[in-house]
C-alpha positions in Angstrom: 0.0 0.0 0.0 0.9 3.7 -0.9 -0.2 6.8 1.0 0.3 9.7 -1.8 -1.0 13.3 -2.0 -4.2 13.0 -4.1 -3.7 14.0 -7.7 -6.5 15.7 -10.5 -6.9 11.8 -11.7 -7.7 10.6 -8.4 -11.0 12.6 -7.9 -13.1 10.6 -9.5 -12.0 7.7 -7.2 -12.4 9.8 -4.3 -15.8 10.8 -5.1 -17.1 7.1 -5.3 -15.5 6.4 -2.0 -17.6 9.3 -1.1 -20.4 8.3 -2.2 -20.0 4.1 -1.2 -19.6 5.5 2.5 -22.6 7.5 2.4 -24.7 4.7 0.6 -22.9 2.8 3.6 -24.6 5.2 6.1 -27.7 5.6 4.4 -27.0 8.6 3.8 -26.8 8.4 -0.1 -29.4 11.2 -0.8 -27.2 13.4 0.7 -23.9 12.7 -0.8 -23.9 15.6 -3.5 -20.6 16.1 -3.9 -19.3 16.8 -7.7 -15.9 15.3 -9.7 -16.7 19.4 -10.4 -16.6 20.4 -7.4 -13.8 18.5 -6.3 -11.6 19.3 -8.6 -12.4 23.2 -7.7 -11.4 22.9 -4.1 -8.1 21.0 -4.2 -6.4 22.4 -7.7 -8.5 25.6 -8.3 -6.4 28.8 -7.8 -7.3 29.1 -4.1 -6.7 25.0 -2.3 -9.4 25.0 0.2 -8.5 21.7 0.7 -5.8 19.1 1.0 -5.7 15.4 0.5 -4.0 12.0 0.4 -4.8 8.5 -1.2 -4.1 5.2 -0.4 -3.4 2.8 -3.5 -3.3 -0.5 -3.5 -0.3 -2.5 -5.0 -2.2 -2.3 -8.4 -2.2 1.3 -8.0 -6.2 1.3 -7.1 -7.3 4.2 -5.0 -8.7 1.9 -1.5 -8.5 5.1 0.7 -8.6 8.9 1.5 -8.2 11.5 4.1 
């Protein structure tokens, strides 16, 4: 396992994990985050936000904080 910064390719990735968790929680409904909206917020020209991924040996995003 790798713990990386996240990278623009990684958001859609992180956005499923998003929404699995909240479909975990049933919470689904709620979970209206965007690949858009993502994207904006870590590589727009103001980072309001800051992120890692965890890949699996294959290079598959498992993880994010």
């Amino acid at each position: 396992m790798t713990v990386r910064p996240i990278r623009p390719d990684d958001v859609p990735a992180v956005v499923a994990l998003v929404r699995e968790l909240a479909d975990y929680e049933q919470a689904l409904h709620e979970a209206r985050l965007t690949e858009e909206q993502l994207t904006g917020v870590l590589f727009g020209d103001s980072p309001a936000l800051f992120g890692h991924v965890a890949e699996d040996d294959d290079g598959v995003v498992v993880g994010m904080a």
